[in-house]
PDB file of N, CA and C in Angstrom:
ATOM      1  N   GLY C   1    -145.588 -85.842 -76.441  1.00 69.00           N
ATOM      2  CA  GLY C   1    -145.799 -85.482 -75.076  1.00 69.00           C
ATOM      3  C   GLY C   1    -144.636 -84.760 -74.442  1.00 69.00           C
ATOM      4  N   ASP C   2    -143.416 -85.242 -74.583  1.00 86.00           N
ATOM      5  CA  ASP C   2    -142.247 -84.643 -73.949  1.00 86.00           C
ATOM      6  C   ASP C   2    -141.728 -83.487 -74.804  1.00 86.00           C
ATOM      7  N   ILE C   3    -141.618 -82.313 -74.203  1.00 89.00           N
ATOM      8  CA  ILE C   3    -141.208 -81.127 -74.973  1.00 89.00           C
ATOM      9  C   ILE C   3    -139.805 -81.269 -75.557  1.00 89.00           C
ATOM     10  N   ASN C   4    -138.887 -81.900 -74.820  1.00 91.00           N
ATOM     11  CA  ASN C   4    -137.532 -82.072 -75.339  1.00 91.00           C
ATOM     12  C   ASN C   4    -137.515 -82.955 -76.581  1.00 91.00           C
ATOM     13  N   HIS C   5    -138.313 -84.018 -76.568  1.00 91.00           N
ATOM     14  CA  HIS C   5    -138.401 -84.874 -77.756  1.00 91.00           C
ATOM     15  C   HIS C   5    -139.037 -84.099 -78.906  1.00 91.00           C
ATOM     16  N   GLY C   6    -140.045 -83.303 -78.594  1.00 92.00           N
ATOM     17  CA  GLY C   6    -140.701 -82.499 -79.629  1.00 92.00           C
ATOM     18  C   GLY C   6    -139.746 -81.514 -80.278  1.00 92.00           C
ATOM     19  N   ILE C   7    -138.930 -80.864 -79.470  1.00 94.00           N
ATOM     20  CA  ILE C   7    -137.957 -79.906 -80.011  1.00 94.00           C
ATOM     21  C   ILE C   7    -136.943 -80.629 -80.890  1.00 94.00           C
ATOM     22  N   ARG C   8    -136.479 -81.763 -80.425  1.00 93.00           N
ATOM     23  CA  ARG C   8    -135.492 -82.522 -81.202  1.00 93.00           C
ATOM     24  C   ARG C   8    -136.094 -83.003 -82.522  1.00 93.00           C
ATOM     25  N   LEU C   9    -137.321 -83.498 -82.485  1.00 94.00           N
ATOM     26  CA  LEU C   9    -137.958 -83.956 -83.722  1.00 94.00           C
ATOM     27  C   LEU C   9    -138.217 -82.797 -84.676  1.00 94.00           C
ATOM     28  N   PHE C  10    -138.580 -81.639 -84.126  1.00 95.00           N
ATOM     29  CA  PHE C  10    -138.743 -80.468 -84.985  1.00 95.00           C
ATOM     30  C   PHE C  10    -137.422 -80.131 -85.672  1.00 95.00           C
ATOM     31  N   GLN C  11    -136.329 -80.165 -84.901  1.00 96.00           N
ATOM     32  CA  GLN C  11    -135.016 -79.882 -85.473  1.00 96.00           C
ATOM     33  C   GLN C  11    -134.696 -80.847 -86.618  1.00 96.00           C
ATOM     34  N   ILE C  12    -134.941 -82.121 -86.387  1.00 96.00           N
ATOM     35  CA  ILE C  12    -134.644 -83.123 -87.418  1.00 96.00           C
ATOM     36  C   ILE C  12    -135.508 -82.895 -88.647  1.00 96.00           C
ATOM     37  N   ARG C  13    -136.782 -82.614 -88.442  1.00 96.00           N
ATOM     38  CA  ARG C  13    -137.672 -82.348 -89.589  1.00 96.00           C
ATOM     39  C   ARG C  13    -137.215 -81.108 -90.360  1.00 96.00           C
ATOM     40  N   TRP C  14    -136.846 -80.066 -89.633  1.00 97.00           N
ATOM     41  CA  TRP C  14    -136.380 -78.842 -90.283  1.00 97.00           C
ATOM     42  C   TRP C  14    -135.117 -79.127 -91.105  1.00 97.00           C
ATOM     43  N   LEU C  15    -134.165 -79.824 -90.490  1.00 97.00           N
ATOM     44  CA  LEU C  15    -132.913 -80.129 -91.186  1.00 97.00           C
ATOM     45  C   LEU C  15    -133.157 -81.014 -92.406  1.00 97.00           C
ATOM     46  N   ALA C  16    -134.081 -81.948 -92.297  1.00 97.00           N
ATOM     47  CA  ALA C  16    -134.392 -82.821 -93.429  1.00 97.00           C
ATOM     48  C   ALA C  16    -134.992 -82.030 -94.585  1.00 97.00           C
ATOM     49  N   GLN C  17    -135.783 -81.032 -94.259  1.00 97.00           N
ATOM     50  CA  GLN C  17    -136.457 -80.235 -95.288  1.00 97.00           C
ATOM     51  C   GLN C  17    -135.541 -79.153 -95.873  1.00 97.00           C
ATOM     52  N   TYR C  18    -134.839 -78.428 -95.006  1.00 96.00           N
ATOM     53  CA  TYR C  18    -134.118 -77.233 -95.446  1.00 96.00           C
ATOM     54  C   TYR C  18    -132.605 -77.286 -95.263  1.00 96.00           C
ATOM     55  N   GLY C  19    -132.122 -78.200 -94.447  1.00 96.00           N
ATOM     56  CA  GLY C  19    -130.715 -78.138 -94.095  1.00 96.00           C
ATOM     57  C   GLY C  19    -130.502 -76.960 -93.164  1.00 96.00           C
ATOM     58  N   ASP C  20    -129.295 -76.407 -93.174  1.00 97.00           N
ATOM     59  CA  ASP C  20    -128.992 -75.283 -92.288  1.00 97.00           C
ATOM     60  C   ASP C  20    -128.127 -74.287 -93.047  1.00 97.00           C
ATOM     61  N   SER C  21    -128.537 -73.021 -93.033  1.00 96.00           N
ATOM     62  CA  SER C  21    -127.814 -72.020 -93.823  1.00 96.00           C
ATOM     63  C   SER C  21    -126.410 -71.756 -93.275  1.00 96.00           C
ATOM     64  N   LEU C  22    -126.189 -71.929 -91.976  1.00 96.00           N
ATOM     65  CA  LEU C  22    -124.837 -71.747 -91.443  1.00 96.00           C
ATOM     66  C   LEU C  22    -123.910 -72.846 -91.968  1.00 96.00           C
ATOM     67  N   VAL C  23    -124.389 -74.067 -91.972  1.00 96.00           N
ATOM     68  CA  VAL C  23    -123.602 -75.176 -92.539  1.00 96.00           C
ATOM     69  C   VAL C  23    -123.324 -74.898 -94.017  1.00 96.00           C
ATOM     70  N   HIS C  24    -124.329 -74.418 -94.720  1.00 97.00           N
ATOM     71  CA  HIS C  24    -124.173 -74.114 -96.142  1.00 97.00           C
ATOM     72  C   HIS C  24    -123.134 -73.018 -96.358  1.00 97.00           C
ATOM     73  N   ARG C  25    -123.192 -71.972 -95.559  1.00 96.00           N
ATOM     74  CA  ARG C  25    -122.232 -70.868 -95.715  1.00 96.00           C
ATOM     75  C   ARG C  25    -120.813 -71.301 -95.364  1.00 96.00           C
ATOM     76  N   LYS C  26    -120.668 -72.097 -94.306  1.00 95.00           N
ATOM     77  CA  LYS C  26    -119.326 -72.494 -93.864  1.00 95.00           C
ATOM     78  C   LYS C  26    -118.723 -73.595 -94.721  1.00 95.00           C
ATOM     79  N   LEU C  27    -119.558 -74.561 -95.122  1.00 95.00           N
ATOM     80  CA  LEU C  27    -119.013 -75.765 -95.753  1.00 95.00           C
ATOM     81  C   LEU C  27    -119.511 -76.026 -97.166  1.00 95.00           C
ATOM     82  N   GLY C  28    -120.508 -75.283 -97.599  1.00 96.00           N
ATOM     83  CA  GLY C  28    -120.973 -75.423 -98.966  1.00 96.00           C
ATOM     84  C   GLY C  28    -122.204 -76.302 -99.126  1.00 96.00           C
ATOM     85  N   LYS C  29    -122.693 -76.300-100.346  1.00 97.00           N
ATOM     86  CA  LYS C  29    -123.930 -77.011-100.690  1.00 97.00           C
ATOM     87  C   LYS C  29    -123.818 -78.510-100.447  1.00 97.00           C
ATOM     88  N   HIS C  30    -122.699 -79.097-100.787  1.00 97.00           N
ATOM     89  CA  HIS C  30    -122.534 -80.546-100.641  1.00 97.00           C
ATOM     90  C   HIS C  30    -122.738 -80.984 -99.190  1.00 97.00           C
ATOM     91  N   GLU C  31    -122.086 -80.315 -98.250  1.00 96.00           N
ATOM     92  CA  GLU C  31    -122.218 -80.687 -96.836  1.00 96.00           C
ATOM     93  C   GLU C  31    -123.636 -80.433 -96.328  1.00 96.00           C
ATOM     94  N   ASN C  32    -124.242 -79.346 -96.772  1.00 97.00           N
ATOM     95  CA  ASN C  32    -125.612 -79.063 -96.361  1.00 97.00           C
ATOM     96  C   ASN C  32    -126.566 -80.122 -96.918  1.00 97.00           C
ATOM     97  N   ASP C  33    -126.359 -80.522 -98.164  1.00 98.00           N
ATOM     98  CA  ASP C  33    -127.181 -81.585 -98.746  1.00 98.00           C
ATOM     99  C   ASP C  33    -126.976 -82.907 -98.002  1.00 98.00           C
ATOM    100  N   LEU C  34    -125.760 -83.167 -97.574  1.00 97.00           N
ATOM    101  CA  LEU C  34    -125.476 -84.375 -96.808  1.00 97.00           C
ATOM    102  C   LEU C  34    -126.184 -84.331 -95.449  1.00 97.00           C
ATOM    103  N   LEU C  35    -126.206 -83.170 -94.825  1.00 97.00           N
ATOM    104  CA  LEU C  35    -126.942 -82.988 -93.572  1.00 97.00           C
ATOM    105  C   LEU C  35    -128.435 -83.247 -93.786  1.00 97.00           C
ATOM    106  N   ARG C  36    -128.976 -82.731 -94.861  1.00 98.00           N
ATOM    107  CA  ARG C  36    -130.390 -82.981 -95.179  1.00 98.00           C
ATOM    108  C   ARG C  36    -130.641 -84.471 -95.387  1.00 98.00           C
ATOM    109  N   LYS C  37    -129.770 -85.129 -96.140  1.00 98.00           N
ATOM    110  CA  LYS C  37    -129.931 -86.551 -96.426  1.00 98.00           C
ATOM    111  C   LYS C  37    -129.898 -87.383 -95.151  1.00 98.00           C
ATOM    112  N   LYS C  38    -128.928 -87.124 -94.288  1.00 97.00           N
ATOM    113  CA  LYS C  38    -128.813 -87.875 -93.033  1.00 97.00           C
ATOM    114  C   LYS C  38    -130.024 -87.623 -92.129  1.00 97.00           C
ATOM    115  N   SER C  39    -130.515 -86.408 -92.114  1.00 97.00           N
ATOM    116  CA  SER C  39    -131.704 -86.085 -91.318  1.00 97.00           C
ATOM    117  C   SER C  39    -132.942 -86.780 -91.880  1.00 97.00           C
ATOM    118  N   LYS C  40    -133.067 -86.820 -93.196  1.00 97.00           N
ATOM    119  CA  LYS C  40    -134.196 -87.527 -93.828  1.00 97.00           C
ATOM    120  C   LYS C  40    -134.157 -89.014 -93.485  1.00 97.00           C
ATOM    121  N   GLN C  41    -132.965 -89.599 -93.506  1.00 97.00           N
ATOM    122  CA  GLN C  41    -132.839 -91.016 -93.169  1.00 97.00           C
ATOM    123  C   GLN C  41    -133.278 -91.271 -91.726  1.00 97.00           C
ATOM    124  N   LEU C  42    -132.942 -90.369 -90.834  1.00 96.00           N
ATOM    125  CA  LEU C  42    -133.351 -90.508 -89.443  1.00 96.00           C
ATOM    126  C   LEU C  42    -134.871 -90.402 -89.309  1.00 96.00           C
ATOM    127  N   LEU C  43    -135.477 -89.491 -90.045  1.00 95.00           N
ATOM    128  CA  LEU C  43    -136.940 -89.379 -90.025  1.00 95.00           C
ATOM    129  C   LEU C  43    -137.606 -90.630 -90.579  1.00 95.00           C
ATOM    130  N   GLU C  44    -137.015 -91.214 -91.590  1.00 95.00           N
ATOM    131  CA  GLU C  44    -137.558 -92.453 -92.154  1.00 95.00           C
ATOM    132  C   GLU C  44    -137.558 -93.561 -91.108  1.00 95.00           C
ATOM    133  N   ILE C  45    -136.514 -93.630 -90.299  1.00 95.00           N
ATOM    134  CA  ILE C  45    -136.466 -94.619 -89.215  1.00 95.00           C
ATOM    135  C   ILE C  45    -137.573 -94.333 -88.212  1.00 95.00           C
ATOM    136  N   PHE C  46    -137.716 -93.070 -87.827  1.00 94.00           N
ATOM    137  CA  PHE C  46    -138.754 -92.673 -86.877  1.00 94.00           C
ATOM    138  C   PHE C  46    -140.141 -93.061 -87.395  1.00 94.00           C
ATOM    139  N   ASP C  47    -140.408 -92.762 -88.652  1.00 92.00           N
ATOM    140  CA  ASP C  47    -141.713 -93.079 -89.235  1.00 92.00           C
ATOM    141  C   ASP C  47    -141.920 -94.583 -89.375  1.00 92.00           C
ATOM    142  N   ALA C  48    -140.865 -95.308 -89.739  1.00 93.00           N
ATOM    143  CA  ALA C  48    -140.974 -96.758 -89.907  1.00 93.00           C
ATOM    144  C   ALA C  48    -141.219 -97.464 -88.573  1.00 93.00           C
ATOM    145  N   GLU C  49    -140.824 -96.831 -87.497  1.00 90.00           N
ATOM    146  CA  GLU C  49    -140.988 -97.430 -86.173  1.00 90.00           C
ATOM    147  C   GLU C  49    -142.175 -96.806 -85.435  1.00 90.00           C
ATOM    148  N   ASN C  50    -143.224 -96.513 -86.227  1.00 90.00           N
ATOM    149  CA  ASN C  50    -144.486 -95.985 -85.685  1.00 90.00           C
ATOM    150  C   ASN C  50    -144.286 -94.720 -84.853  1.00 90.00           C
ATOM    151  N   GLN C  51    -143.379 -93.889 -85.305  1.00 90.00           N
ATOM    152  CA  GLN C  51    -143.085 -92.607 -84.658  1.00 90.00           C
ATOM    153  C   GLN C  51    -142.776 -92.765 -83.171  1.00 90.00           C
ATOM    154  N   GLN C  52    -142.003 -93.794 -82.891  1.00 89.00           N
ATOM    155  CA  GLN C  52    -141.542 -94.047 -81.528  1.00 89.00           C
ATOM    156  C   GLN C  52    -140.038 -93.791 -81.460  1.00 89.00           C
ATOM    157  N   LEU C  53    -139.592 -93.281 -80.327  1.00 90.00           N
ATOM    158  CA  LEU C  53    -138.172 -93.044 -80.132  1.00 90.00           C
ATOM    159  C   LEU C  53    -137.533 -94.332 -79.612  1.00 90.00           C
ATOM    160  N   THR C  54    -137.321 -95.249 -80.532  1.00 93.00           N
ATOM    161  CA  THR C  54    -136.794 -96.568 -80.199  1.00 93.00           C
ATOM    162  C   THR C  54    -135.284 -96.517 -79.987  1.00 93.00           C
ATOM    163  N   GLU C  55    -134.748 -97.621 -79.512  1.00 95.00           N
ATOM    164  CA  GLU C  55    -133.307 -97.722 -79.328  1.00 95.00           C
ATOM    165  C   GLU C  55    -132.577 -97.537 -80.658  1.00 95.00           C
ATOM    166  N   HIS C  56    -133.119 -98.107 -81.724  1.00 95.00           N
ATOM    167  CA  HIS C  56    -132.520 -97.948 -83.053  1.00 95.00           C
ATOM    168  C   HIS C  56    -132.489 -96.477 -83.454  1.00 95.00           C
ATOM    169  N   PHE C  57    -133.603 -95.779 -83.255  1.00 94.00           N
ATOM    170  CA  PHE C  57    -133.663 -94.350 -83.564  1.00 94.00           C
ATOM    171  C   PHE C  57    -132.614 -93.595 -82.747  1.00 94.00           C
ATOM    172  N   GLU C  58    -132.547 -93.880 -81.455  1.00 95.00           N
ATOM    173  CA  GLU C  58    -131.613 -93.165 -80.571  1.00 95.00           C
ATOM    174  C   GLU C  58    -130.159 -93.396 -80.988  1.00 95.00           C
ATOM    175  N   LYS C  59    -129.845 -94.609 -81.420  1.00 96.00           N
ATOM    176  CA  LYS C  59    -128.489 -94.895 -81.885  1.00 96.00           C
ATOM    177  C   LYS C  59    -128.168 -94.093 -83.142  1.00 96.00           C
ATOM    178  N   ARG C  60    -129.124 -94.037 -84.046  1.00 96.00           N
ATOM    179  CA  ARG C  60    -128.921 -93.267 -85.280  1.00 96.00           C
ATOM    180  C   ARG C  60    -128.855 -91.772 -84.992  1.00 96.00           C
ATOM    181  N   TRP C  61    -129.669 -91.290 -84.021  1.00 96.00           N
ATOM    182  CA  TRP C  61    -129.604 -89.889 -83.619  1.00 96.00           C
ATOM    183  C   TRP C  61    -128.204 -89.581 -83.078  1.00 96.00           C
ATOM    184  N   ALA C  62    -127.680 -90.466 -82.217  1.00 96.00           N
ATOM    185  CA  ALA C  62    -126.349 -90.261 -81.643  1.00 96.00           C
ATOM    186  C   ALA C  62    -125.296 -90.227 -82.746  1.00 96.00           C
ATOM    187  N   ARG C  63    -125.454 -91.070 -83.752  1.00 96.00           N
ATOM    188  CA  ARG C  63    -124.509 -91.091 -84.872  1.00 96.00           C
ATOM    189  C   ARG C  63    -124.554 -89.765 -85.642  1.00 96.00           C
ATOM    190  N   LEU C  64    -125.766 -89.265 -85.906  1.00 96.00           N
ATOM    191  CA  LEU C  64    -125.909 -87.981 -86.586  1.00 96.00           C
ATOM    192  C   LEU C  64    -125.305 -86.860 -85.740  1.00 96.00           C
ATOM    193  N   ASP C  65    -125.572 -86.887 -84.450  1.00 95.00           N
ATOM    194  CA  ASP C  65    -125.051 -85.867 -83.552  1.00 95.00           C
ATOM    195  C   ASP C  65    -123.521 -85.873 -83.548  1.00 95.00           C
ATOM    196  N   ARG C  66    -122.922 -87.053 -83.484  1.00 95.00           N
ATOM    197  CA  ARG C  66    -121.455 -87.148 -83.525  1.00 95.00           C
ATOM    198  C   ARG C  66    -120.910 -86.607 -84.840  1.00 95.00           C
ATOM    199  N   TRP C  67    -121.591 -86.935 -85.938  1.00 95.00           N
ATOM    200  CA  TRP C  67    -121.160 -86.466 -87.260  1.00 95.00           C
ATOM    201  C   TRP C  67    -121.196 -84.938 -87.315  1.00 95.00           C
ATOM    202  N   MET C  68    -122.236 -84.329 -86.753  1.00 95.00           N
ATOM    203  CA  MET C  68    -122.333 -82.870 -86.764  1.00 95.00           C
ATOM    204  C   MET C  68    -121.244 -82.238 -85.906  1.00 95.00           C
ATOM    205  N   ARG C  69    -120.818 -82.938 -84.860  1.00 94.00           N
ATOM    206  CA  ARG C  69    -119.807 -82.390 -83.940  1.00 94.00           C
ATOM    207  C   ARG C  69    -118.368 -82.607 -84.417  1.00 94.00           C
ATOM    208  N   LYS C  70    -118.177 -83.490 -85.387  1.00 92.00           N
ATOM    209  CA  LYS C  70    -116.824 -83.753 -85.890  1.00 92.00           C
ATOM    210  C   LYS C  70    -116.210 -82.471 -86.452  1.00 92.00           C
ATOM    211  N   THR C  71    -114.926 -82.505 -86.572  1.00 84.00           N
ATOM    212  CA  THR C  71    -114.139 -81.394 -87.134  1.00 84.00           C
ATOM    213  C   THR C  71    -114.464 -80.066 -86.448  1.00 84.00           C
ATOM    214  N   GLY C  72    -114.435 -80.101 -85.119  1.00 89.00           N
ATOM    215  CA  GLY C  72    -114.607 -78.865 -84.372  1.00 89.00           C
ATOM    216  C   GLY C  72    -115.994 -78.255 -84.463  1.00 89.00           C
ATOM    217  N   HIS C  73    -117.005 -79.096 -84.549  1.00 88.00           N
ATOM    218  CA  HIS C  73    -118.410 -78.653 -84.612  1.00 88.00           C
ATOM    219  C   HIS C  73    -118.707 -77.833 -85.868  1.00 88.00           C
ATOM    220  N   ARG C  74    -117.959 -78.047 -86.924  1.00 90.00           N
ATOM    221  CA  ARG C  74    -118.164 -77.234 -88.134  1.00 90.00           C
ATOM    222  C   ARG C  74    -119.527 -77.471 -88.781  1.00 90.00           C
ATOM    223  N   ARG C  75    -120.134 -78.633 -88.526  1.00 94.00           N
ATOM    224  CA  ARG C  75    -121.454 -78.910 -89.093  1.00 94.00           C
ATOM    225  C   ARG C  75    -122.571 -78.552 -88.102  1.00 94.00           C
ATOM    226  N   ASN C  76    -122.253 -77.739 -87.129  1.00 92.00           N
ATOM    227  CA  ASN C  76    -123.242 -77.330 -86.140  1.00 92.00           C
ATOM    228  C   ASN C  76    -124.364 -76.539 -86.824  1.00 92.00           C
ATOM    229  N   PRO C  77    -125.608 -77.033 -86.748  1.00 94.00           N
ATOM    230  CA  PRO C  77    -126.714 -76.323 -87.405  1.00 94.00           C
ATOM    231  C   PRO C  77    -127.156 -75.110 -86.588  1.00 94.00           C
ATOM    232  N   GLY C  78    -126.322 -74.094 -86.563  1.00 93.00           N
ATOM    233  CA  GLY C  78    -126.542 -72.928 -85.724  1.00 93.00           C
ATOM    234  C   GLY C  78    -127.751 -72.103 -86.101  1.00 93.00           C
ATOM    235  N   THR C  79    -128.026 -71.962 -87.390  1.00 95.00           N
ATOM    236  CA  THR C  79    -129.202 -71.191 -87.801  1.00 95.00           C
ATOM    237  C   THR C  79    -130.470 -71.882 -87.333  1.00 95.00           C
ATOM    238  N   THR C  80    -130.513 -73.179 -87.483  1.00 96.00           N
ATOM    239  CA  THR C  80    -131.677 -73.945 -87.019  1.00 96.00           C
ATOM    240  C   THR C  80    -131.852 -73.780 -85.512  1.00 96.00           C
ATOM    241  N   ALA C  81    -130.765 -73.856 -84.780  1.00 95.00           N
ATOM    242  CA  ALA C  81    -130.829 -73.678 -83.324  1.00 95.00           C
ATOM    243  C   ALA C  81    -131.350 -72.285 -82.973  1.00 95.00           C
ATOM    244  N   ASP C  82    -130.896 -71.272 -83.690  1.00 96.00           N
ATOM    245  CA  ASP C  82    -131.365 -69.909 -83.437  1.00 96.00           C
ATOM    246  C   ASP C  82    -132.862 -69.771 -83.710  1.00 96.00           C
ATOM    247  N   LEU C  83    -133.322 -70.372 -84.797  1.00 95.00           N
ATOM    248  CA  LEU C  83    -134.756 -70.304 -85.132  1.00 95.00           C
ATOM    249  C   LEU C  83    -135.607 -71.018 -84.083  1.00 95.00           C
ATOM    250  N   ILE C  84    -135.143 -72.164 -83.628  1.00 96.00           N
ATOM    251  CA  ILE C  84    -135.873 -72.898 -82.591  1.00 96.00           C
ATOM    252  C   ILE C  84    -135.904 -72.081 -81.302  1.00 96.00           C
ATOM    253  N   ALA C  85    -134.768 -71.512 -80.918  1.00 96.00           N
ATOM    254  CA  ALA C  85    -134.713 -70.703 -79.696  1.00 96.00           C
ATOM    255  C   ALA C  85    -135.650 -69.498 -79.798  1.00 96.00           C
ATOM    256  N   ALA C  86    -135.671 -68.854 -80.952  1.00 96.00           N
ATOM    257  CA  ALA C  86    -136.558 -67.703 -81.136  1.00 96.00           C
ATOM    258  C   ALA C  86    -138.019 -68.127 -81.036  1.00 96.00           C
ATOM    259  N   GLY C  87    -138.359 -69.253 -81.648  1.00 93.00           N
ATOM    260  CA  GLY C  87    -139.732 -69.752 -81.573  1.00 93.00           C
ATOM    261  C   GLY C  87    -140.142 -70.092 -80.149  1.00 93.00           C
ATOM    262  N   LEU C  88    -139.248 -70.709 -79.404  1.00 94.00           N
ATOM    263  CA  LEU C  88    -139.544 -71.036 -78.008  1.00 94.00           C
ATOM    264  C   LEU C  88    -139.689 -69.771 -77.171  1.00 94.00           C
ATOM    265  N   PHE C  89    -138.865 -68.762 -77.449  1.00 95.00           N
ATOM    266  CA  PHE C  89    -138.976 -67.500 -76.728  1.00 95.00           C
ATOM    267  C   PHE C  89    -140.346 -66.854 -76.969  1.00 95.00           C
ATOM    268  N   VAL C  90    -140.776 -66.827 -78.211  1.00 95.00           N
ATOM    269  CA  VAL C  90    -142.089 -66.255 -78.521  1.00 95.00           C
ATOM    270  C   VAL C  90    -143.184 -67.055 -77.828  1.00 95.00           C
ATOM    271  N   LEU C  91    -143.079 -68.359 -77.868  1.00 89.00           N
ATOM    272  CA  LEU C  91    -144.068 -69.210 -77.222  1.00 89.00           C
ATOM    273  C   LEU C  91    -144.163 -68.919 -75.722  1.00 89.00           C
ATOM    274  N   LEU C  92    -143.023 -68.786 -75.083  1.00 91.00           N
ATOM    275  CA  LEU C  92    -143.004 -68.507 -73.648  1.00 91.00           C
ATOM    276  C   LEU C  92    -143.537 -67.113 -73.332  1.00 91.00           C
ATOM    277  N   CYS C  93    -143.255 -66.167 -74.191  1.00 93.00           N
ATOM    278  CA  CYS C  93    -143.736 -64.793 -73.961  1.00 93.00           C
ATOM    279  C   CYS C  93    -145.245 -64.663 -74.174  1.00 93.00           C
ATOM    280  N   CYS C  94    -145.801 -65.537 -74.951  1.00 88.00           N
ATOM    281  CA  CYS C  94    -147.228 -65.450 -75.282  1.00 88.00           C
ATOM    282  C   CYS C  94    -148.120 -66.245 -74.331  1.00 88.00           C
ATOM    283  N   GLU C  95    -147.523 -66.912 -73.374  1.00 73.00           N
ATOM    284  CA  GLU C  95    -148.350 -67.728 -72.448  1.00 73.00           C
ATOM    285  C   GLU C  95    -149.099 -66.852 -71.495  1.00 73.00           C
TER     286      GLU C  95
END
């Protein structure tokens, strides 16, 4: 129902499936695979909790977010953010 939650869940699903090419280019395959693994674990929590954004999910999301922001935001999934922004732009233009 909430568009912000939908965008965030899309981001997590995308990262779990593909990782992020900017993270891969900057930090290598290992860090990108770690990003995918952490995102998959977060999705598993979401699915195990009947796809509800529970307090447990939110705590784990905050942990993932902090991890991505460490070391000067070097794990920032910028390509994923760009793709989401482009998709939202197209959606808004087509209304």
